[in-house]
Tab-separated table of C-alpha atoms and ligand atoms in Angstrom:
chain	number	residue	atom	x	y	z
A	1	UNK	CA	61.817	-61.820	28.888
A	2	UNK	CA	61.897	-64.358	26.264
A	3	UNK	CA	58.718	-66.187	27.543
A	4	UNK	CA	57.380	-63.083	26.817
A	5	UNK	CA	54.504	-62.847	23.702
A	6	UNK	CA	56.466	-62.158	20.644
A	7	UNK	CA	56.282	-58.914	18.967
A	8	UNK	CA	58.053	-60.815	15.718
A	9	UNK	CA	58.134	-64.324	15.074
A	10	UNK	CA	60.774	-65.346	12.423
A	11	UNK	CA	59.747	-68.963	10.950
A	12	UNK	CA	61.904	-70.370	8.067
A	13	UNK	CA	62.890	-67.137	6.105
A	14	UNK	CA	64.483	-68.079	3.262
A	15	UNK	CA	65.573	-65.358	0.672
A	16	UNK	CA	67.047	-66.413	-3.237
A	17	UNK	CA	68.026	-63.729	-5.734
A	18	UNK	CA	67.764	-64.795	-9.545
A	19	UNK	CA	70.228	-63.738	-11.541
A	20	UNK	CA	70.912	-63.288	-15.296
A	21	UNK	CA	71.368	-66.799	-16.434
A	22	UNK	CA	69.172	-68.609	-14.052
A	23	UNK	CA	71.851	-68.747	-11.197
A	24	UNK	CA	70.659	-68.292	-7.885
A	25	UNK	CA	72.322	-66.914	-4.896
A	26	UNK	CA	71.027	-67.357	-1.202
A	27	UNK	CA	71.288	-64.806	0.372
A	28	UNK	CA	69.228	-65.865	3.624
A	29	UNK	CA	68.708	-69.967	4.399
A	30	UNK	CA	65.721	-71.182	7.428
A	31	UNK	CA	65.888	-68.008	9.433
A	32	UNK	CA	63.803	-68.860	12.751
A	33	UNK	CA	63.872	-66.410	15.504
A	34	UNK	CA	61.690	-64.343	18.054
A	35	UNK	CA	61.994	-60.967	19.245
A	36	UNK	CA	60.039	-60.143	22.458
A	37	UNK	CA	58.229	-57.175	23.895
A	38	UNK	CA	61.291	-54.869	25.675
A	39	UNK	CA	64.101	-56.890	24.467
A	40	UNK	CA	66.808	-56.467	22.042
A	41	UNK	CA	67.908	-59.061	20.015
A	42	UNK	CA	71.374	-57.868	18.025
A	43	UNK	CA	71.810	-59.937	14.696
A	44	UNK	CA	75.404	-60.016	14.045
A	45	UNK	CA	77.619	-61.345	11.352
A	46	UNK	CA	80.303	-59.900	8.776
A	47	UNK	CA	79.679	-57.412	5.951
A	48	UNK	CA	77.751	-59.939	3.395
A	49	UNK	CA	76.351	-62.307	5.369
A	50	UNK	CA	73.001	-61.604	4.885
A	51	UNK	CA	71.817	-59.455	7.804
A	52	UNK	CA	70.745	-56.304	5.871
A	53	UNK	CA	68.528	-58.469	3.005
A	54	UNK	CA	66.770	-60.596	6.171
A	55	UNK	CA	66.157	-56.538	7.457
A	56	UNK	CA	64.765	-55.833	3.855
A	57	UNK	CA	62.775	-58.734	3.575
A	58	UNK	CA	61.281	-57.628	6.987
A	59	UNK	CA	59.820	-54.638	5.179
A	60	UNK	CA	59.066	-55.797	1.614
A	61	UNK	CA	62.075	-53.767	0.489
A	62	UNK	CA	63.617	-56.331	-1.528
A	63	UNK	CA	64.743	-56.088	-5.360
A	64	UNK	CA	62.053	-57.402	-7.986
A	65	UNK	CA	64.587	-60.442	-8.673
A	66	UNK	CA	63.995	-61.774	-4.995
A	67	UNK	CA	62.074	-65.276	-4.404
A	68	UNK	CA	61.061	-65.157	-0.092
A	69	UNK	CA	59.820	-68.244	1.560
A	70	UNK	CA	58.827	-68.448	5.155
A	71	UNK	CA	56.812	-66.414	7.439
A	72	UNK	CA	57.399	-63.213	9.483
A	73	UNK	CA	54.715	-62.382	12.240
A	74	UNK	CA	54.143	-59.106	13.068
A	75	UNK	CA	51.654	-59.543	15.278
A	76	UNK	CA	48.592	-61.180	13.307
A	77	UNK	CA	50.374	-59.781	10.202
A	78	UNK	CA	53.028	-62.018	7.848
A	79	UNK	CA	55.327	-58.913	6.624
A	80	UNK	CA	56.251	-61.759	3.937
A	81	UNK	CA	52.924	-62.077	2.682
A	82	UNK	CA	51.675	-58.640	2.679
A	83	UNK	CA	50.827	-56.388	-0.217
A	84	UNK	CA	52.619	-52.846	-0.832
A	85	UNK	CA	49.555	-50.917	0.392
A	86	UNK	CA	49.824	-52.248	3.178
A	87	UNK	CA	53.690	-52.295	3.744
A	88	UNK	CA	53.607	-48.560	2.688
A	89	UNK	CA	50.847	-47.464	5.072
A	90	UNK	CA	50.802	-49.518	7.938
A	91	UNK	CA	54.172	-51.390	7.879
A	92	UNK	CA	56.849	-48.630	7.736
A	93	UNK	CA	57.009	-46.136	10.290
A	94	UNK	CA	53.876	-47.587	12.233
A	95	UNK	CA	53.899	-50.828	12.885
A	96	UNK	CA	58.525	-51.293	12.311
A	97	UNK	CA	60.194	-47.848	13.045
A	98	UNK	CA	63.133	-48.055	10.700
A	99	UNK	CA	67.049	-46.249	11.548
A	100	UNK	CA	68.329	-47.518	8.187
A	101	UNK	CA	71.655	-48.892	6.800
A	102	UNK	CA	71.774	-45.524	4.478
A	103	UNK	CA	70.245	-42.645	6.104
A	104	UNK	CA	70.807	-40.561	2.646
A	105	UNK	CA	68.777	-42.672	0.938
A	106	UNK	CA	66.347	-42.582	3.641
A	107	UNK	CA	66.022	-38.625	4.112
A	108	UNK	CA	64.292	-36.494	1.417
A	109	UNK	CA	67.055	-34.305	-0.260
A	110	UNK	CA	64.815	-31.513	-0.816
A	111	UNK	CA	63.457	-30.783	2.932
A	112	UNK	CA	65.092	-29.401	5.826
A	113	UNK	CA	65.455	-31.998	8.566
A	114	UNK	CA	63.264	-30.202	10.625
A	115	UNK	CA	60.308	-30.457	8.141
A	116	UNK	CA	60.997	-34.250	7.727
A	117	UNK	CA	60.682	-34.529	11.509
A	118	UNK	CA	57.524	-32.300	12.035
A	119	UNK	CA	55.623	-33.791	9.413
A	120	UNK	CA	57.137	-37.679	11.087
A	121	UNK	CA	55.753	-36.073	14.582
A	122	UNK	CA	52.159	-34.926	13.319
A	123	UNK	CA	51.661	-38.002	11.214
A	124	UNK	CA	52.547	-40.466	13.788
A	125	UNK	CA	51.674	-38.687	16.963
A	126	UNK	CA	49.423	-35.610	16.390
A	127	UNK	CA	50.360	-33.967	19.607
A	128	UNK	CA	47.467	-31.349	20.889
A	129	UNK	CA	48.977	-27.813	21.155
A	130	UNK	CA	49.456	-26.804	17.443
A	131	UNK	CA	52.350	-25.120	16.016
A	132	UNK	CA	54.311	-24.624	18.976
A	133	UNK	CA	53.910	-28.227	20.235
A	134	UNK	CA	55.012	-29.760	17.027
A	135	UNK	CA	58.495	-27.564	17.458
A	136	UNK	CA	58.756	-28.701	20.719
A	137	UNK	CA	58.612	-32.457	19.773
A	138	UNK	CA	60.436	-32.513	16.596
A	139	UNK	CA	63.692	-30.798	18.602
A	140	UNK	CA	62.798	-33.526	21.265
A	141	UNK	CA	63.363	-36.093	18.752
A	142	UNK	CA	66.684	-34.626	17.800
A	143	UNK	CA	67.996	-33.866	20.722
A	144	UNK	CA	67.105	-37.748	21.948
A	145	UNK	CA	69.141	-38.814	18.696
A	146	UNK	CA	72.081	-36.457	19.779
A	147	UNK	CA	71.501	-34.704	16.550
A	148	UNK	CA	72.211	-31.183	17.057
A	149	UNK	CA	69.363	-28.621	17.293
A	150	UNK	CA	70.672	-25.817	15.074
A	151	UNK	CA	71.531	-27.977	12.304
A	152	UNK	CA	67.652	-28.636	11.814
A	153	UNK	CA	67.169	-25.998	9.347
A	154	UNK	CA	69.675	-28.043	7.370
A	155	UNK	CA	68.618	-30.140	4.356
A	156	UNK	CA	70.384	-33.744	3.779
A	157	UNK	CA	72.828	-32.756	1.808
A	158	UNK	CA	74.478	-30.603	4.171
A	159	UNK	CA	74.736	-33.072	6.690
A	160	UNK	CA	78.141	-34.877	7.648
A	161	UNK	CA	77.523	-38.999	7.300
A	162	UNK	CA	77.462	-39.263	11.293
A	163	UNK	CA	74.830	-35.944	11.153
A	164	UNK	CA	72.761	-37.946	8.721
A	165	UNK	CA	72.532	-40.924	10.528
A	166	UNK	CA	71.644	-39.277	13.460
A	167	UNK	CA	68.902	-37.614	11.934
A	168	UNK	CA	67.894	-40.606	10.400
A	169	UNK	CA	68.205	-41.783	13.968
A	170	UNK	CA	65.576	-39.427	15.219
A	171	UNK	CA	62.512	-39.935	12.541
A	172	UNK	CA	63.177	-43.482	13.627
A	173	UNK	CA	62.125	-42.690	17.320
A	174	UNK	CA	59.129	-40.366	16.760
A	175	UNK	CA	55.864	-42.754	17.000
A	176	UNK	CA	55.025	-45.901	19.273
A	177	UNK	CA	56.053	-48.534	16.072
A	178	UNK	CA	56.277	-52.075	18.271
A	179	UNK	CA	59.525	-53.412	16.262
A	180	UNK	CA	62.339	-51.129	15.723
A	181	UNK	CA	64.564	-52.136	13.256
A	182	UNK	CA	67.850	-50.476	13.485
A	183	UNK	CA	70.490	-51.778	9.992
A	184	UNK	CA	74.165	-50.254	10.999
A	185	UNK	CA	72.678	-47.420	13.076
A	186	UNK	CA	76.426	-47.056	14.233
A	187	UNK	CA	77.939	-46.367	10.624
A	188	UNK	CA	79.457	-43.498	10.298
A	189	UNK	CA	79.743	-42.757	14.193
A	190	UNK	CA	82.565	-41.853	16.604
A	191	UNK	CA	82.543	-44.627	19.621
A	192	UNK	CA	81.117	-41.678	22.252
A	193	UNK	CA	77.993	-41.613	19.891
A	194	UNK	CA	77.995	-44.982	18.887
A	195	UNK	CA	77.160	-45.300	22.620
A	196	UNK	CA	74.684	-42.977	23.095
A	197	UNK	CA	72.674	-43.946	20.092
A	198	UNK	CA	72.755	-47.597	20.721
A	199	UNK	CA	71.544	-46.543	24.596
A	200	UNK	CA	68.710	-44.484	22.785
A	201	UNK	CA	67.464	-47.383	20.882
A	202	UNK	CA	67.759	-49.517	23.901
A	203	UNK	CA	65.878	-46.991	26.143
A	204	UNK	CA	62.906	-46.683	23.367
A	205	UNK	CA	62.373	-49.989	23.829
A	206	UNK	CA	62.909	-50.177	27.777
A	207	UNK	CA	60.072	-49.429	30.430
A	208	UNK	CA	62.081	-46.246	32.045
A	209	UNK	CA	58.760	-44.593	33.364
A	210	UNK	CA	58.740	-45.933	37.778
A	211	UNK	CA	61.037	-46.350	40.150
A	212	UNK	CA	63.379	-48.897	38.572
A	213	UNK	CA	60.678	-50.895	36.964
A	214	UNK	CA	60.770	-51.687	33.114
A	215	UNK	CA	57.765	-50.428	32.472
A	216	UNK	CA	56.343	-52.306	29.174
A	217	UNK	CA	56.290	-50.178	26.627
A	218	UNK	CA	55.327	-53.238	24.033
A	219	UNK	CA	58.207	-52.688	21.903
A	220	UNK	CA	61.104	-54.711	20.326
A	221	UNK	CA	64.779	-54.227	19.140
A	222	UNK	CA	65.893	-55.639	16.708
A	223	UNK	CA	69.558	-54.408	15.950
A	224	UNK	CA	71.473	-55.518	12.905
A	225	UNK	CA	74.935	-54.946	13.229
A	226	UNK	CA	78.442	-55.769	12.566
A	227	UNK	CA	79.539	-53.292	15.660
A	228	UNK	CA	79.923	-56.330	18.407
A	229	UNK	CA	80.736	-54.052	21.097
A	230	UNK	CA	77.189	-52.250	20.421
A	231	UNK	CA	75.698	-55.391	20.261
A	232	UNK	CA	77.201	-56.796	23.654
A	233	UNK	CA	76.198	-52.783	25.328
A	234	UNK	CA	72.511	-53.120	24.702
A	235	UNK	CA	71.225	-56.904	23.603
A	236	UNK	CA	69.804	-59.748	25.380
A	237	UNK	CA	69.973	-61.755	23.150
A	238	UNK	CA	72.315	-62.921	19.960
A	239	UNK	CA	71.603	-64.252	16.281
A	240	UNK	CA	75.140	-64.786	14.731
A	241	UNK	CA	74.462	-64.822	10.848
A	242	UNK	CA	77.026	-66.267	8.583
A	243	UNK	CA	77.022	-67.282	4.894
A	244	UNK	CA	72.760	-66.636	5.130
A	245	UNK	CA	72.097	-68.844	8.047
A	246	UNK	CA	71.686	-68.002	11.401
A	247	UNK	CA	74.446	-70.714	13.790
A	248	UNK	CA	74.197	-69.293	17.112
A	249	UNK	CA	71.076	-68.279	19.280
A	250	UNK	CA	72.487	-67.173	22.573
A	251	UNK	CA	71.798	-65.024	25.357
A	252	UNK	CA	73.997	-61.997	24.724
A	253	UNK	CA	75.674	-62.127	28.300
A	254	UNK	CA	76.863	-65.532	27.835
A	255	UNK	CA	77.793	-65.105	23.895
A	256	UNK	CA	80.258	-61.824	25.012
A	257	UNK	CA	80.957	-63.008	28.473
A	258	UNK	CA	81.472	-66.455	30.026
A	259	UNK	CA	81.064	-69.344	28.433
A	260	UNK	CA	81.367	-67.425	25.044
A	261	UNK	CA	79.737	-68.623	21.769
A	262	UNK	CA	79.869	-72.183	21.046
A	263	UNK	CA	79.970	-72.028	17.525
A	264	UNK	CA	83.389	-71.680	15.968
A	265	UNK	CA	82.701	-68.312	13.962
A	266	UNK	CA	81.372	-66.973	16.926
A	267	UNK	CA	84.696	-67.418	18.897
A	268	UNK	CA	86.531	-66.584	15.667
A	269	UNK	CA	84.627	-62.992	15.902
A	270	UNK	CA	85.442	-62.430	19.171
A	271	UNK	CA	89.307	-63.176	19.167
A	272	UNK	CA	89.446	-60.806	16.078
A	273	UNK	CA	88.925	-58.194	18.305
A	274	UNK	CA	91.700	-55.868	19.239
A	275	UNK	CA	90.795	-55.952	22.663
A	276	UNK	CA	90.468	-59.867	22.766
A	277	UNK	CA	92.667	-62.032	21.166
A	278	UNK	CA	93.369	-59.533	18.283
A	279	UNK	CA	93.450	-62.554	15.489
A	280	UNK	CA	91.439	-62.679	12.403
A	281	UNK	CA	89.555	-65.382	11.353
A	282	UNK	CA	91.452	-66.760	8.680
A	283	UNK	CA	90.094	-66.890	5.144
A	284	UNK	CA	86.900	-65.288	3.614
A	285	UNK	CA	83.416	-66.245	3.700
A	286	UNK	CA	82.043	-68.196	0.765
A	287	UNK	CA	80.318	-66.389	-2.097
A	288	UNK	CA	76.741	-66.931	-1.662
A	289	UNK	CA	76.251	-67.854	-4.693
A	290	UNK	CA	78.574	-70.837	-4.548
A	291	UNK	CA	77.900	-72.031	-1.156
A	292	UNK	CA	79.128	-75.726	-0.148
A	293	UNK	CA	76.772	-78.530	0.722
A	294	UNK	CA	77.876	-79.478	4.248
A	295	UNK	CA	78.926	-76.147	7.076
A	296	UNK	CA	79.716	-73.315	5.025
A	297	UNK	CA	82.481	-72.180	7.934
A	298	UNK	CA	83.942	-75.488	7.237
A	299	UNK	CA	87.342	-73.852	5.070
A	300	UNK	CA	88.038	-71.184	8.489
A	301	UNK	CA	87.144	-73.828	10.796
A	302	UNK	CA	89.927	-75.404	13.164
A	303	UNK	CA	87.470	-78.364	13.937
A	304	UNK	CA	86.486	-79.380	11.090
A	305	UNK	CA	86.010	-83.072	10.767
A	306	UNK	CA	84.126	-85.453	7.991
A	307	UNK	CA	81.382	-85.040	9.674
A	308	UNK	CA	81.089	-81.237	8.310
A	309	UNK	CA	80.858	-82.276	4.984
A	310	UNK	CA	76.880	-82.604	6.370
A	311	UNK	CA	75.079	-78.938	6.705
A	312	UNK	CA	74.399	-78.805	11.065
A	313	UNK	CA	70.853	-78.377	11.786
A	314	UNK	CA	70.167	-75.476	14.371
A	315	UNK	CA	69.393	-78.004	17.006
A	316	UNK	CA	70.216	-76.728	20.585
A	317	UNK	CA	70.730	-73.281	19.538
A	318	UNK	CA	74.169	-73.910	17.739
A	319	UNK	CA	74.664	-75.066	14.156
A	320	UNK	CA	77.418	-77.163	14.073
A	321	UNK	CA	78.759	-80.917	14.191
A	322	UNK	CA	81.433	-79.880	16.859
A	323	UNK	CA	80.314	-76.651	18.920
A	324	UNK	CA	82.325	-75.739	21.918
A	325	UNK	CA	81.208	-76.792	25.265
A	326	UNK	CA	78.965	-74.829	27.933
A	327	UNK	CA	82.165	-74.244	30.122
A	328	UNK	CA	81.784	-72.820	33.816
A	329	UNK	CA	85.338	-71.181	33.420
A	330	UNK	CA	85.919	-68.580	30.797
A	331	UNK	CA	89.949	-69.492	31.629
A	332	UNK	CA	88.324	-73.656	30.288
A	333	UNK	CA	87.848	-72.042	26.994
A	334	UNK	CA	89.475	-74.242	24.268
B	401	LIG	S1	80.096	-77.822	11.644
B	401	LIG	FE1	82.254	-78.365	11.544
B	401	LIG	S2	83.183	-76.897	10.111
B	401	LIG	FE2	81.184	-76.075	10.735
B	401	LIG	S3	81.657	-74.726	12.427
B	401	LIG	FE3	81.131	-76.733	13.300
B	401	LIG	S4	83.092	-77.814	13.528
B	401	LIG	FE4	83.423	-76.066	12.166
C-alpha cells in the first residue's frame, strides 16, 4: 500500500511557539512522513509530545504565536502554505474530514445535533430526494458513529463526553474528504466503543464495496492517538512521536507484534502496558521548551551511551544511536 500515490506528503514540519520573552518552545522538529490512499497511519506518542499541534498545523489551526517550516502536500496543495480562505472553504471538511481532540469545541452549542448533521450532509453531499433523503442520511451518519438516533434532537450541551465525541464522530464521516484526520477520537469512550469507532474510521477509509476486494475509495487515515491498542486494531503503519520528533517509522504489525519497535521509547510504551510487561517508563519527558542537544529520550533510556549526547538522524526508519535489532524471535527481544 505504501507504494501507493500519497494522499499527504509530510516533508520537514517543523513547528516553534514564541513566547513572552523571546523563548521558544518546539513543539514539532523535521516531521517527514506519507500517508497513502486506503491506509492508516496511527501517530502515537504520550500526552505532550506534539501529536495534536503537528494535527493543527495540518489544518492552519495553530495559535497566532506559531512559526511553521516545512511542507504538507495535500495533493497539489501545501496545507502549510495556504491562506485562510482557502483552509476555511476547501481545507476543512472537504478536502481533511476532521473527528477532533474536543468535540465540544467542535459542535455548535446552539443547534441540535441533527441540524449540524443535515446541514454537514447537504453541504458536502447534496443527496437528490429532498427533505426526506436528508433525514435518512444524517441518521445514517449517526448510526455509523454509534451515536444514538433519539438523542439527535439533542443540542451539545446535553450530550455525555462519549455522546459528544461520537457525534463529533459522525459530521466527521459525512462527505468523500481524502485525509481523515482523527485527534483522540477514543477520549472519552468505553473500550466496546473505542472499538467500533476506530473500525468506523478504518472502514471509511477501506474499499468494502466487492467480494473481499478493497475497493479504493482514495482516502487516508491518519489517526493521532495515545490509545496503542486502537492504534495496533486498525493501522498499517506507525509514527512514534516523542519530545516533537518523530523516532520510529514502522509497519504497525511489526511495531505491536514481532520484532517490536526498535527504538527504546517504543519498547518502553509497550512494556507499560498492563497487558505487557506492566512497567512504566521511568522518568518524564523533557519540557519542550528546554529540550537537550543530543536524544531527548536519553535521561529514560537504558542504552544510553556517549554517543547520545549527538541528536540520531531518522536514518533507517529509527532515530537512535543504539536501536534494537530486527529480531526473528519475539522470545530474542532484549
Ligand atoms: S539515541 Fe541513545 S539515548 Fe536515545 S533512544 Fe537511542 S540509545 Fe537511547
Amino acid at each position: 500500500m505504501t507504494e501507493r500515490a500519497p494522499v499527504l506528503s509530510v516533508r520537514g514540519l517543523s513547528v516553534r511557539f514564541l513566547m513572552p520573552g523571546g523563548r521558544r518552545v518546539a513543539a514539532v522538529t523535521d516531521a517527514h512522513f506519507d500517508v497513502a490512499a486506503g491506509e492508516c497511519l496511527a501517530l502515537i506518542g504520550e500526552s505532550g509530545c506534539g501529536k495534536s499541534v503537528l494535527a493543527s498545523a495540518l489544518l492552519g489551526l495553530l495559535p497566532g504565536n506559531a512559526q511553521t517550516a516545512g511542507r504538507a502536500l495535500l495533493g497539489e496543495l501545501d496545507l502549510l502554505a495556504a491562506d485562510e480562505r482557502t483552509l476555511a472553504r476547501t481545507v476543512r471538511g472537504r478536502l481533511i474530514g476532521l473527528v477532533p481532540q474536543s468535540p465540544a469545541a467542535h459542535l455548535t452549542p446552539v443547534r441540535t445535533v441533527r441540524a449540524q448533521l443535515e446541514e454537514t450532509v447537504a453541504e458536502l453531499t447534496a443527496p437528490r430526494g429532498g427533505r426526506k433523503a436528508l433525514r435518512a442520511a444524517a441518521e445514517a451518519a449517526a448510526e455509523r458513529a454509534a451515536f444514538p438516533v433519539d438523542h439527535l434532537d439533542h443540542h451539545p450541551h446535553e450530550l455525555s463526553g462519549g455522546l459528544a465525541q461520537r457525534a463529533a464522530t459522525a459530521l466527521a464521516l459525512v462527505g468523500d474528504a481524502p485525509l481523515l484526520l482523527a485527534d483522540e477520537p477514543t477520549t472519552g469512550l468505553d473500550r466496546d466503543l473505542v472499538d467500533h469507532t476506530v473500525d468506523e474510521l478504518r472502514r471509511h477509509v477501506d474499499n468494502t464495496e466487492g467480494a473481499g476486494a478493497r475497493p479504493d475509495t482514495g482516502r487516508a487515515l491518519l489517526l493521532i492517538t495515545h490509545d496503542l491498542a486502537a492504534a495496533e486494531r486498525i493501522a498499517d503503519r506507525v509514527a512514534l512521536m516523542y519530545a516533537g520528533r518523530i523516532v520510529e517509522l514502522a509497519d504497525a504489525t511489526a511495531f505491536f507484534g514481532a520484532p517490536g519497535p526498535r527504538h527504546p521509547y517504543g519498547r518502553g510504551l509497550l512494556d507499560a502496558l498492563p497487558d505487557r510487561a506492566f512497567a512504566p517508563i521511568p522518568g518524564l519527558p523533557p519540557e519542550l521548551g528546554a529540550l537537550p542537544d543530543g536524544c531527548a529520550f536519553a535521561a529514560r533510556c537504558d542504552r544510553t551511551t556517549d554517543a547520545c549526547a549527538a541528536m540520531p538522524p531518522l536514518g533507517g526508519q529509527v532515530a537512535c544511536h543504539h536501536p534494537h535489532a530486527v529480531l526473528t524471535k519475539a522470545a530474542d527481544r532484549a
